[in-house]
Amino acid sequence: MRNLFAFIRRYSVLLFFLILEITSFLLLIRYNRFHQAAYMDAAGEITGRVQSKYGMVESYFYLRKENRDLRNKLTDLQNRLAENFQNPDTTVLLKTDSIPLDTTGRLRKYQYMDAEVVNNSTSLPTNYITIYRGSKQGLEPGMVVLGPKGVIGVLLDVSENFGTVMSMLHRQSRISASLKKTGESGRIEWDGMDPHKVQLRDIPKSVKVVKGDTVLTSPYSDFPPGIVIGVVEQVFLEKSTNNYLLQVRPSTDFSSIRNVFVVKNLQRDEQLELEKRLSKKK
Amino acid sequence: MSDFLRYTLRLIILILVQVFVLYQIPPLHQYFSPVLYYIFILWLPFSISRTNLLIVSFLTGLSLDVFTKTPGMHAAACVLIGYIRPFIINILMPQRGAEFNYKEPSAMALGFVPYLTYVVSLTLFHHGVLFTIQAFQFGNIGYLFFKTTGTTLISLFLLFVVEITFNRKQKFITNT
């Protein structure tokens, strides 16, 4: 027993060092598995406040560009209004209504909410975006986030007033995508290296892909279908599989996002419920 | 200003600069991302005890981690350099007693070449661990090597600029 105490005393610094290192690694591993570590929740509120103050100053530098992007988005939406279309056939009346369920039985599926970006990074292999909108303002984890120019990422965690978004530039991010031309779907990943290149996998070799093809979100993803992800920049053949490896240039410039839209899929719960029933039957 | 207050202020400023300036810079290249906050640990006083040094290093890393949302990643790297710092200082100390004359490690206290060795070795250890943890999932040795080297060069350059811009007071504690 005495020897044990002598040993501990002699190597106390080394032991303390090992304890701290193990703590760090435990934190790292636990956080990756369970994204809602309690301490990050409290710390998230504090760092979020600091970051929103900083964001207030920084946003001035991007006003011009942001204005232009939002105006473009606005014109795009104006063009889709029902009033813009004349229907020559008078027996059919085309009507778009803001009530969730209209008389023809069409359900509203996606609801858009705007949010301001208060923190953002692109230089790490695990990039997160913090937005100033949280559970009090109707956000839930699992919603998707779009920018004026296309896909941004997935909402991971929310506190009362802030939300954390896993950016598309995160090495654990997986987004279901499809080619605009042929409709083949694959998945978008990021290898953590170049923020101007994400990878599209699982597109079979039988499809003709050329540089410049547009990549959209697929109908299988949580994203509304047909949102632009980017443009194919390089085409490689993966030797080990029967698939392409496509380098895609994202349409969004991740280093300068200021305002985003959070999209809620109103039918997601119902869909998940149904799919869960299937797995129970097996 | 008391020492405690000064070091706390220094820590806050370094963390804020790291989060809001250096990590905001659009990456120049996939191998270069400026990292500077760890000079807080390099600049801690000689007199700090080894246990306290470890605690302070851990907290330094953790406070950056809550901003980057990677709890434990920077902390692990900081604790490591906090642990090996006393060994390196012991090896490089020019003569017994410098730690009584000078407060913090600096080019003046250690001499230029030993100080450079001190900085380069701790920087390499810090970045090596940091990028190994980051790279766990793409595990590419060449990438890791170049990223560590590239970032070390950038960090050393930044450190050089900081050293000549901010003249730390090299107070004599005794007049030997």
CSV table of C-alpha atoms in Angstrom, one decimal:
chain,number,residue,atom,x,y,z
A,1,MET,CA,0.0,0.0,0.0
A,2,ARG,CA,2.8,2.4,0.9
A,3,ASN,CA,4.5,1.6,-2.4
A,4,LEU,CA,1.3,2.4,-4.2
A,5,PHE,CA,1.1,5.8,-2.7
A,6,ALA,CA,4.7,6.4,-3.3
A,7,PHE,CA,4.2,5.4,-6.9
A,8,ILE,CA,1.2,7.8,-7.3
A,9,ARG,CA,3.1,10.6,-5.7
A,10,ARG,CA,6.1,10.1,-7.9
A,11,TYR,CA,4.2,9.9,-11.1
A,12,SER,CA,1.4,12.3,-10.2
A,13,VAL,CA,2.0,14.7,-13.0
A,14,LEU,CA,2.2,11.9,-15.6
A,15,LEU,CA,-1.0,10.4,-14.2
A,16,PHE,CA,-2.7,13.7,-14.3
A,17,PHE,CA,-1.6,14.3,-17.9
A,18,LEU,CA,-3.0,10.9,-18.9
A,19,ILE,CA,-6.3,11.6,-17.1
A,20,LEU,CA,-6.7,14.9,-19.0
A,21,GLU,CA,-5.8,13.3,-22.3
A,22,ILE,CA,-8.3,10.6,-21.7
A,23,THR,CA,-11.0,13.1,-20.8
A,24,SER,CA,-10.3,15.0,-24.0
A,25,PHE,CA,-10.7,11.9,-26.1
A,26,LEU,CA,-13.8,10.8,-24.3
A,27,LEU,CA,-15.3,14.2,-25.0
A,28,LEU,CA,-14.4,14.0,-28.6
A,29,ILE,CA,-15.8,10.5,-29.1
A,30,ARG,CA,-18.9,11.0,-27.1
A,31,TYR,CA,-19.7,14.3,-28.9
A,32,ASN,CA,-19.4,12.7,-32.3
A,33,ARG,CA,-21.8,10.0,-31.3
A,34,PHE,CA,-24.4,12.0,-29.3
A,35,HIS,CA,-24.6,15.4,-30.7
A,36,GLN,CA,-26.5,16.8,-27.7
A,37,ALA,CA,-23.8,16.8,-25.1
A,38,ALA,CA,-25.3,18.8,-22.2
A,39,TYR,CA,-22.3,21.0,-21.8
A,40,MET,CA,-22.4,22.1,-25.4
A,41,ASP,CA,-26.0,23.1,-24.9
A,42,ALA,CA,-25.1,25.6,-22.2
A,43,ALA,CA,-21.9,26.7,-23.8
A,44,GLY,CA,-23.7,27.0,-27.1
A,45,GLU,CA,-25.9,29.8,-25.7
A,46,ILE,CA,-22.9,31.7,-24.5
A,47,THR,CA,-20.7,31.3,-27.6
A,48,GLY,CA,-23.8,32.0,-29.7
A,49,ARG,CA,-24.3,35.4,-28.0
A,50,VAL,CA,-20.7,36.3,-28.7
A,51,GLN,CA,-20.9,35.2,-32.2
A,52,SER,CA,-24.1,37.0,-32.9
A,53,LYS,CA,-22.5,40.3,-31.8
A,54,TYR,CA,-19.6,39.6,-34.1
A,55,GLY,CA,-22.0,38.7,-36.9
A,56,MET,CA,-23.8,42.0,-36.5
A,57,VAL,CA,-20.6,43.9,-37.4
A,58,GLU,CA,-19.4,41.5,-40.1
A,59,SER,CA,-22.7,41.4,-41.9
A,60,TYR,CA,-22.3,45.0,-43.0
A,61,PHE,CA,-19.4,44.0,-45.3
A,62,TYR,CA,-21.6,41.6,-47.3
A,63,LEU,CA,-24.7,43.8,-47.6
A,64,ARG,CA,-24.3,44.5,-51.3
A,65,LYS,CA,-23.7,41.0,-52.3
A,66,GLU,CA,-26.4,39.6,-50.0
A,67,ASN,CA,-28.9,42.1,-51.4
A,68,ARG,CA,-28.2,41.0,-54.9
A,69,ASP,CA,-28.6,37.3,-54.1
A,70,LEU,CA,-31.8,37.9,-52.2
A,71,ARG,CA,-33.2,40.0,-55.1
A,72,ASN,CA,-32.4,37.2,-57.5
A,73,LYS,CA,-34.1,34.7,-55.3
A,74,LEU,CA,-37.1,37.0,-55.1
A,75,THR,CA,-37.4,37.5,-58.8
A,76,ASP,CA,-37.1,33.7,-59.2
A,77,LEU,CA,-40.0,33.2,-56.8
A,78,GLN,CA,-42.1,36.0,-58.3
A,79,ASN,CA,-41.8,34.3,-61.6
A,80,ARG,CA,-43.4,31.2,-60.2
A,81,LEU,CA,-46.5,32.9,-58.9
A,82,ALA,CA,-49.7,31.5,-60.3
A,83,GLU,CA,-50.8,34.8,-61.6
A,84,ASN,CA,-48.0,34.7,-64.1
A,85,PHE,CA,-49.5,31.9,-66.0
A,86,GLN,CA,-52.5,32.1,-68.2
A,87,ASN,CA,-54.4,29.0,-68.8
A,88,PRO,CA,-56.1,28.8,-72.2
A,89,ASP,CA,-58.3,26.0,-71.2
A,90,THR,CA,-61.2,27.7,-69.3
A,91,THR,CA,-62.5,24.5,-67.9
A,92,VAL,CA,-59.5,24.1,-65.6
A,93,LEU,CA,-58.8,26.7,-63.1
A,94,LEU,CA,-55.3,26.9,-61.7
A,95,LYS,CA,-55.2,28.1,-58.2
A,96,THR,CA,-52.4,28.2,-55.6
A,97,ASP,CA,-53.5,28.8,-52.0
A,98,SER,CA,-51.6,29.4,-48.8
A,99,ILE,CA,-54.0,27.3,-46.7
A,100,PRO,CA,-52.3,23.9,-46.0
A,101,LEU,CA,-55.0,21.8,-47.5
A,102,ASP,CA,-56.9,23.1,-50.5
A,103,THR,CA,-60.1,21.9,-52.0
A,104,THR,CA,-58.4,19.7,-54.5
A,105,GLY,CA,-56.7,17.8,-51.7
A,106,ARG,CA,-53.2,19.1,-52.2
A,107,LEU,CA,-51.1,19.2,-49.1
A,108,ARG,CA,-48.4,21.7,-48.3
A,109,LYS,CA,-45.2,19.7,-47.8
A,110,TYR,CA,-42.4,22.3,-47.3
A,111,GLN,CA,-42.5,25.3,-45.1
A,112,TYR,CA,-39.7,27.9,-45.4
A,113,MET,CA,-38.3,30.0,-42.5
A,114,ASP,CA,-35.5,32.5,-42.8
A,115,ALA,CA,-32.6,32.7,-40.4
A,116,GLU,CA,-29.4,34.7,-40.0
A,117,VAL,CA,-26.0,33.1,-39.9
A,118,VAL,CA,-24.0,34.2,-36.9
A,119,ASN,CA,-21.0,31.8,-37.1
A,120,ASN,CA,-19.5,29.8,-39.9
A,121,SER,CA,-16.3,28.1,-40.8
A,122,THR,CA,-14.9,26.5,-43.9
A,123,SER,CA,-11.3,25.7,-42.9
A,124,LEU,CA,-11.9,22.7,-40.7
A,125,PRO,CA,-12.7,19.1,-41.8
A,126,THR,CA,-15.8,19.4,-39.6
A,127,ASN,CA,-17.5,22.6,-40.4
A,128,TYR,CA,-20.6,23.9,-38.6
A,129,ILE,CA,-22.8,26.9,-39.1
A,130,THR,CA,-24.6,28.6,-36.3
A,131,ILE,CA,-27.9,30.3,-37.1
A,132,TYR,CA,-29.9,32.8,-35.0
A,133,ARG,CA,-33.1,30.9,-34.7
A,134,GLY,CA,-33.9,28.1,-32.3
A,135,SER,CA,-36.5,25.9,-30.7
A,136,LYS,CA,-38.5,28.9,-29.5
A,137,GLN,CA,-38.8,30.0,-33.1
A,138,GLY,CA,-40.0,26.6,-34.3
A,139,LEU,CA,-36.8,24.8,-35.3
A,140,GLU,CA,-36.3,21.1,-34.7
A,141,PRO,CA,-33.2,19.0,-35.4
A,142,GLY,CA,-33.4,17.2,-38.8
A,143,MET,CA,-34.7,20.2,-40.8
A,144,VAL,CA,-32.7,21.1,-43.8
A,145,VAL,CA,-31.0,24.4,-44.6
A,146,LEU,CA,-30.9,26.1,-48.0
A,147,GLY,CA,-29.1,29.2,-49.1
A,148,PRO,CA,-30.1,31.7,-51.9
A,149,LYS,CA,-27.9,29.7,-54.3
A,150,GLY,CA,-28.5,26.1,-53.2
A,151,VAL,CA,-28.0,23.5,-50.5
A,152,ILE,CA,-26.2,24.4,-47.3
A,153,GLY,CA,-26.7,21.5,-44.8
A,154,VAL,CA,-28.8,19.8,-42.2
A,155,LEU,CA,-29.9,21.2,-38.8
A,156,LEU,CA,-28.2,19.2,-36.2
A,157,ASP,CA,-29.1,20.6,-32.8
A,158,VAL,CA,-31.1,23.5,-31.5
A,159,SER,CA,-30.9,25.5,-28.3
A,160,GLU,CA,-33.6,28.1,-27.3
A,161,ASN,CA,-32.4,30.8,-29.7
A,162,PHE,CA,-29.7,29.2,-31.8
A,163,GLY,CA,-29.3,26.3,-34.1
A,164,THR,CA,-26.3,24.4,-35.2
A,165,VAL,CA,-26.1,23.3,-38.8
A,166,MET,CA,-23.9,20.5,-40.1
A,167,SER,CA,-22.6,22.1,-43.3
A,168,MET,CA,-22.3,20.2,-46.5
A,169,LEU,CA,-18.6,20.7,-45.9
A,170,HIS,CA,-18.5,18.2,-43.1
A,171,ARG,CA,-16.8,14.8,-43.5
A,172,GLN,CA,-19.8,13.1,-41.9
A,173,SER,CA,-22.4,14.9,-44.1
A,174,ARG,CA,-24.4,12.7,-46.5
A,175,ILE,CA,-26.8,14.2,-49.0
A,176,SER,CA,-28.9,12.2,-51.5
A,177,ALA,CA,-28.4,13.9,-54.9
A,178,SER,CA,-29.4,13.2,-58.5
A,179,LEU,CA,-28.2,14.2,-61.9
A,180,LYS,CA,-30.4,16.7,-63.6
A,181,LYS,CA,-30.0,15.2,-67.1
A,182,THR,CA,-30.6,11.5,-66.4
A,183,GLY,CA,-32.1,11.5,-62.9
A,184,GLU,CA,-29.6,8.9,-61.6
A,185,SER,CA,-29.2,9.3,-57.9
A,186,GLY,CA,-26.2,9.0,-55.7
A,187,ARG,CA,-24.8,10.6,-52.6
A,188,ILE,CA,-22.8,13.7,-51.9
A,189,GLU,CA,-19.9,13.5,-49.5
A,190,TRP,CA,-17.0,15.7,-48.6
A,191,ASP,CA,-13.5,14.3,-48.0
A,192,GLY,CA,-12.5,17.2,-45.8
A,193,MET,CA,-9.9,18.7,-48.1
A,194,ASP,CA,-11.0,21.3,-50.6
A,195,PRO,CA,-14.0,23.5,-49.7
A,196,HIS,CA,-14.6,24.1,-53.4
A,197,LYS,CA,-15.1,20.4,-54.2
A,198,VAL,CA,-17.5,17.8,-52.9
A,199,GLN,CA,-17.8,14.2,-54.1
A,200,LEU,CA,-20.7,12.6,-55.7
A,201,ARG,CA,-20.6,8.8,-55.4
A,202,ASP,CA,-22.8,5.8,-56.4
A,203,ILE,CA,-23.5,6.9,-59.9
A,204,PRO,CA,-23.2,3.8,-62.1
A,205,LYS,CA,-20.8,3.7,-65.0
A,206,SER,CA,-23.6,3.1,-67.4
A,207,VAL,CA,-24.7,6.7,-67.2
A,208,LYS,CA,-23.1,9.2,-69.5
A,209,VAL,CA,-21.7,12.0,-67.3
A,210,VAL,CA,-19.8,15.0,-68.7
A,211,LYS,CA,-18.1,17.9,-67.1
A,212,GLY,CA,-20.7,20.7,-66.5
A,213,ASP,CA,-23.7,18.5,-65.7
A,214,THR,CA,-25.9,19.9,-62.9
A,215,VAL,CA,-26.4,18.0,-59.7
A,216,LEU,CA,-29.7,18.5,-57.8
A,217,THR,CA,-31.1,17.2,-54.6
A,218,SER,CA,-33.0,13.9,-55.2
A,219,PRO,CA,-36.6,13.2,-54.2
A,220,TYR,CA,-35.3,10.6,-51.7
A,221,SER,CA,-33.6,13.2,-49.5
A,222,ASP,CA,-35.0,15.4,-46.8
A,223,PHE,CA,-34.4,18.3,-49.0
A,224,PRO,CA,-37.1,19.6,-51.4
A,225,PRO,CA,-36.3,17.9,-54.7
A,226,GLY,CA,-34.7,19.9,-57.5
A,227,ILE,CA,-32.5,22.3,-55.4
A,228,VAL,CA,-29.2,22.9,-57.0
A,229,ILE,CA,-26.2,21.4,-55.3
A,230,GLY,CA,-23.5,22.2,-57.9
A,231,VAL,CA,-21.9,21.4,-61.2
A,232,VAL,CA,-19.8,18.4,-62.1
A,233,GLU,CA,-16.2,19.5,-62.5
A,234,GLN,CA,-14.2,16.3,-62.9
A,235,VAL,CA,-15.2,12.8,-63.7
A,236,PHE,CA,-13.2,9.8,-62.4
A,237,LEU,CA,-13.9,6.1,-62.6
A,238,GLU,CA,-13.6,4.3,-59.3
A,239,LYS,CA,-11.5,1.2,-60.0
A,240,SER,CA,-12.8,-0.9,-57.1
A,241,THR,CA,-16.5,-0.4,-57.8
A,242,ASN,CA,-18.7,-0.1,-60.8
A,243,ASN,CA,-19.3,3.6,-60.1
A,244,TYR,CA,-18.1,7.0,-60.9
A,245,LEU,CA,-16.5,9.4,-58.5
A,246,LEU,CA,-17.5,12.8,-59.5
A,247,GLN,CA,-15.9,16.0,-58.2
A,248,VAL,CA,-18.7,18.6,-57.9
A,249,ARG,CA,-18.2,22.3,-57.5
A,250,PRO,CA,-20.9,23.5,-55.0
A,251,SER,CA,-23.1,26.4,-56.3
A,252,THR,CA,-22.9,28.0,-52.8
A,253,ASP,CA,-19.8,29.8,-51.8
A,254,PHE,CA,-19.7,28.6,-48.2
A,255,SER,CA,-17.4,31.3,-47.0
A,256,SER,CA,-19.9,34.0,-47.5
A,257,ILE,CA,-23.3,32.8,-46.4
A,258,ARG,CA,-25.2,35.4,-44.4
A,259,ASN,CA,-28.9,34.5,-44.7
A,260,VAL,CA,-30.4,31.1,-45.1
A,261,PHE,CA,-33.7,29.4,-45.3
A,262,VAL,CA,-34.6,26.5,-42.9
A,263,VAL,CA,-37.1,24.1,-44.6
A,264,LYS,CA,-39.5,22.1,-42.6
A,265,ASN,CA,-40.8,18.9,-44.2
A,266,LEU,CA,-44.4,18.8,-42.8
A,267,GLN,CA,-44.9,15.2,-43.9
A,268,ARG,CA,-41.6,13.9,-42.5
A,269,ASP,CA,-43.1,12.4,-39.3
A,270,GLU,CA,-45.7,10.6,-41.2
A,271,GLN,CA,-43.2,9.2,-43.7
A,272,LEU,CA,-40.8,8.1,-40.9
A,273,GLU,CA,-43.7,6.5,-39.1
A,274,LEU,CA,-44.6,4.4,-42.1
A,275,GLU,CA,-41.0,3.4,-42.8
A,276,LYS,CA,-40.6,2.4,-39.2
A,277,ARG,CA,-43.6,0.1,-39.4
A,278,LEU,CA,-41.9,-1.7,-42.3
A,279,SER,CA,-38.8,-2.4,-40.3
A,280,LYS,CA,-40.9,-3.7,-37.4
A,281,LYS,CA,-42.6,-6.3,-39.6
A,282,LYS,CA,-39.3,-7.9,-40.7
B,1,MET,CA,-2.2,44.9,-13.6
B,2,SER,CA,-2.1,41.6,-11.7
B,3,ASP,CA,-0.7,38.6,-13.5
B,4,PHE,CA,-3.9,36.7,-13.3
B,5,LEU,CA,-5.8,39.4,-15.0
B,6,ARG,CA,-3.2,39.8,-17.7
B,7,TYR,CA,-3.1,36.2,-18.6
B,8,THR,CA,-6.9,35.9,-18.6
B,9,LEU,CA,-7.0,38.9,-21.0
B,10,ARG,CA,-4.4,37.4,-23.2
B,11,LEU,CA,-6.3,34.1,-23.3
B,12,ILE,CA,-9.5,35.8,-24.3
B,13,ILE,CA,-7.9,37.9,-27.0
B,14,LEU,CA,-6.1,34.9,-28.5
B,15,ILE,CA,-9.2,32.8,-28.5
B,16,LEU,CA,-11.3,35.5,-30.1
B,17,VAL,CA,-8.6,36.2,-32.7
B,18,GLN,CA,-8.4,32.5,-33.5
B,19,VAL,CA,-12.1,32.0,-33.8
B,20,PHE,CA,-13.1,35.2,-35.5
B,21,VAL,CA,-10.1,36.1,-37.6
B,22,LEU,CA,-7.9,33.1,-38.3
B,23,TYR,CA,-10.5,30.4,-38.6
B,24,GLN,CA,-12.7,32.8,-40.8
B,25,ILE,CA,-10.0,33.3,-43.4
B,26,PRO,CA,-11.1,31.4,-46.5
B,27,PRO,CA,-8.5,28.6,-46.9
B,28,LEU,CA,-5.7,29.6,-49.1
B,29,HIS,CA,-4.9,26.0,-49.7
B,30,GLN,CA,-5.9,22.7,-48.3
B,31,TYR,CA,-2.6,22.5,-46.4
B,32,PHE,CA,-2.6,25.9,-44.8
B,33,SER,CA,-4.8,26.9,-42.0
B,34,PRO,CA,-3.4,29.5,-39.6
B,35,VAL,CA,-3.4,28.4,-36.0
B,36,LEU,CA,-2.0,30.8,-33.3
B,37,TYR,CA,-3.9,30.5,-30.1
B,38,TYR,CA,-1.5,27.9,-28.6
B,39,ILE,CA,1.2,30.5,-28.0
B,40,PHE,CA,-0.7,31.3,-24.9
B,41,ILE,CA,0.7,28.0,-23.5
B,42,LEU,CA,4.2,28.8,-24.8
B,43,TRP,CA,4.1,32.2,-23.0
B,44,LEU,CA,3.0,31.0,-19.6
B,45,PRO,CA,5.5,31.9,-16.9
B,46,PHE,CA,8.3,29.7,-15.8
B,47,SER,CA,7.1,29.7,-12.2
B,48,ILE,CA,3.8,27.8,-12.9
B,49,SER,CA,3.6,24.4,-11.4
B,50,ARG,CA,3.4,21.4,-13.7
B,51,THR,CA,-0.1,20.4,-12.5
B,52,ASN,CA,-1.4,23.9,-13.0
B,53,LEU,CA,0.2,24.1,-16.4
B,54,LEU,CA,-1.7,21.0,-17.4
B,55,ILE,CA,-5.0,22.4,-16.1
B,56,VAL,CA,-4.5,25.7,-17.8
B,57,SER,CA,-3.6,24.0,-21.1
B,58,PHE,CA,-6.7,21.8,-20.9
B,59,LEU,CA,-8.9,24.9,-20.3
B,60,THR,CA,-7.3,26.8,-23.1
B,61,GLY,CA,-8.0,24.0,-25.6
B,62,LEU,CA,-11.5,23.5,-24.3
B,63,SER,CA,-12.4,27.2,-24.5
B,64,LEU,CA,-11.5,27.1,-28.2
B,65,ASP,CA,-13.4,23.8,-28.6
B,66,VAL,CA,-16.7,25.3,-27.5
B,67,PHE,CA,-16.5,27.7,-30.4
B,68,THR,CA,-15.4,25.2,-33.1
B,69,LYS,CA,-17.8,22.6,-31.7
B,70,THR,CA,-15.2,19.9,-31.4
B,71,PRO,CA,-14.9,19.3,-27.7
B,72,GLY,CA,-11.7,17.6,-26.8
B,73,MET,CA,-9.8,18.1,-30.1
B,74,HIS,CA,-7.8,21.2,-29.3
B,75,ALA,CA,-7.8,20.2,-25.6
B,76,ALA,CA,-5.9,17.0,-26.3
B,77,ALA,CA,-3.3,18.8,-28.4
B,78,CYS,CA,-2.9,21.5,-25.7
B,79,VAL,CA,-2.6,19.1,-22.8
B,80,LEU,CA,0.2,17.3,-24.7
B,81,ILE,CA,2.3,20.5,-25.2
B,82,GLY,CA,1.5,21.5,-21.7
B,83,TYR,CA,3.0,18.2,-20.5
B,84,ILE,CA,6.2,18.3,-22.6
B,85,ARG,CA,6.9,22.0,-22.2
B,86,PRO,CA,8.8,21.6,-18.9
B,87,PHE,CA,11.1,18.9,-20.4
B,88,ILE,CA,12.0,21.0,-23.4
B,89,ILE,CA,12.6,24.1,-21.2
B,90,ASN,CA,14.9,22.0,-19.0
B,91,ILE,CA,16.9,20.8,-22.0
B,92,LEU,CA,17.2,24.3,-23.5
B,93,MET,CA,17.8,26.4,-20.5
B,94,PRO,CA,21.2,28.1,-21.1
B,95,GLN,CA,22.3,28.3,-17.5
B,96,ARG,CA,20.7,27.6,-14.2
B,97,GLY,CA,18.9,30.7,-13.0
B,98,ALA,CA,17.3,32.1,-16.1
B,99,GLU,CA,13.9,31.2,-14.8
B,100,PHE,CA,14.7,33.4,-11.8
B,101,ASN,CA,15.7,36.4,-13.9
B,102,TYR,CA,13.0,36.2,-16.5
B,103,LYS,CA,9.3,35.6,-16.1
B,104,GLU,CA,8.3,33.9,-19.4
B,105,PRO,CA,10.1,32.0,-22.1
B,106,SER,CA,11.2,34.4,-24.8
B,107,ALA,CA,14.1,34.9,-27.2
B,108,MET,CA,15.8,37.0,-24.5
B,109,ALA,CA,15.4,34.6,-21.7
B,110,LEU,CA,16.5,31.4,-23.6
B,111,GLY,CA,18.6,32.9,-26.4
B,112,PHE,CA,17.4,33.1,-29.9
B,113,VAL,CA,18.3,29.6,-31.2
B,114,PRO,CA,17.1,27.7,-28.1
B,115,TYR,CA,13.9,29.7,-28.2
B,116,LEU,CA,13.4,28.9,-31.9
B,117,THR,CA,13.9,25.2,-31.1
B,118,TYR,CA,11.4,25.5,-28.2
B,119,VAL,CA,8.8,27.1,-30.4
B,120,VAL,CA,9.3,24.8,-33.4
B,121,SER,CA,9.2,21.6,-31.4
B,122,LEU,CA,6.1,22.5,-29.5
B,123,THR,CA,4.4,23.8,-32.6
B,124,LEU,CA,5.1,20.5,-34.4
B,125,PHE,CA,3.8,18.5,-31.5
B,126,HIS,CA,0.6,20.6,-31.3
B,127,HIS,CA,-0.2,20.6,-35.0
B,128,GLY,CA,0.8,16.9,-35.3
B,129,VAL,CA,-1.7,15.8,-32.7
B,130,LEU,CA,-4.4,18.3,-33.9
B,131,PHE,CA,-4.3,17.1,-37.5
B,132,THR,CA,-4.0,13.4,-36.5
B,133,ILE,CA,-7.2,13.7,-34.6
B,134,GLN,CA,-8.8,15.6,-37.4
B,135,ALA,CA,-7.6,13.1,-40.0
B,136,PHE,CA,-8.8,9.9,-38.2
B,137,GLN,CA,-11.3,9.4,-40.9
B,138,PHE,CA,-9.3,10.0,-44.0
B,139,GLY,CA,-6.1,8.6,-42.7
B,140,ASN,CA,-3.7,9.7,-45.4
B,141,ILE,CA,-0.1,10.0,-44.2
B,142,GLY,CA,1.2,12.3,-46.9
B,143,TYR,CA,-1.7,14.7,-46.4
B,144,LEU,CA,-1.1,14.7,-42.7
B,145,PHE,CA,2.6,15.4,-43.1
B,146,PHE,CA,2.2,18.2,-45.5
B,147,LYS,CA,-0.7,19.8,-43.6
B,148,THR,CA,1.4,19.7,-40.4
B,149,THR,CA,4.5,21.2,-42.1
B,150,GLY,CA,2.5,23.8,-44.0
B,151,THR,CA,0.5,24.9,-41.0
B,152,THR,CA,3.7,25.0,-38.8
B,153,LEU,CA,5.3,27.3,-41.3
B,154,ILE,CA,2.3,29.7,-41.3
B,155,SER,CA,2.1,29.5,-37.5
B,156,LEU,CA,5.8,30.3,-37.1
B,157,PHE,CA,5.4,33.3,-39.5
B,158,LEU,CA,2.4,34.6,-37.5
B,159,LEU,CA,4.3,34.0,-34.2
B,160,PHE,CA,7.3,36.0,-35.6
B,161,VAL,CA,5.0,38.9,-36.5
B,162,VAL,CA,3.3,38.8,-33.1
B,163,GLU,CA,6.7,38.7,-31.3
B,164,ILE,CA,8.0,41.8,-33.1
B,165,THR,CA,4.7,43.7,-32.9
B,166,PHE,CA,3.8,43.1,-29.2
B,167,ASN,CA,6.8,43.7,-27.1
B,168,ARG,CA,6.3,41.7,-24.0
B,169,LYS,CA,7.8,43.3,-20.9
B,170,GLN,CA,10.8,41.3,-20.0
B,171,LYS,CA,10.8,42.1,-16.4
B,172,PHE,CA,13.7,41.2,-14.2
B,173,ILE,CA,12.5,39.7,-11.1
B,174,THR,CA,15.8,39.8,-9.3
B,175,ASN,CA,18.9,41.7,-10.1
B,176,THR,CA,21.5,38.9,-10.3
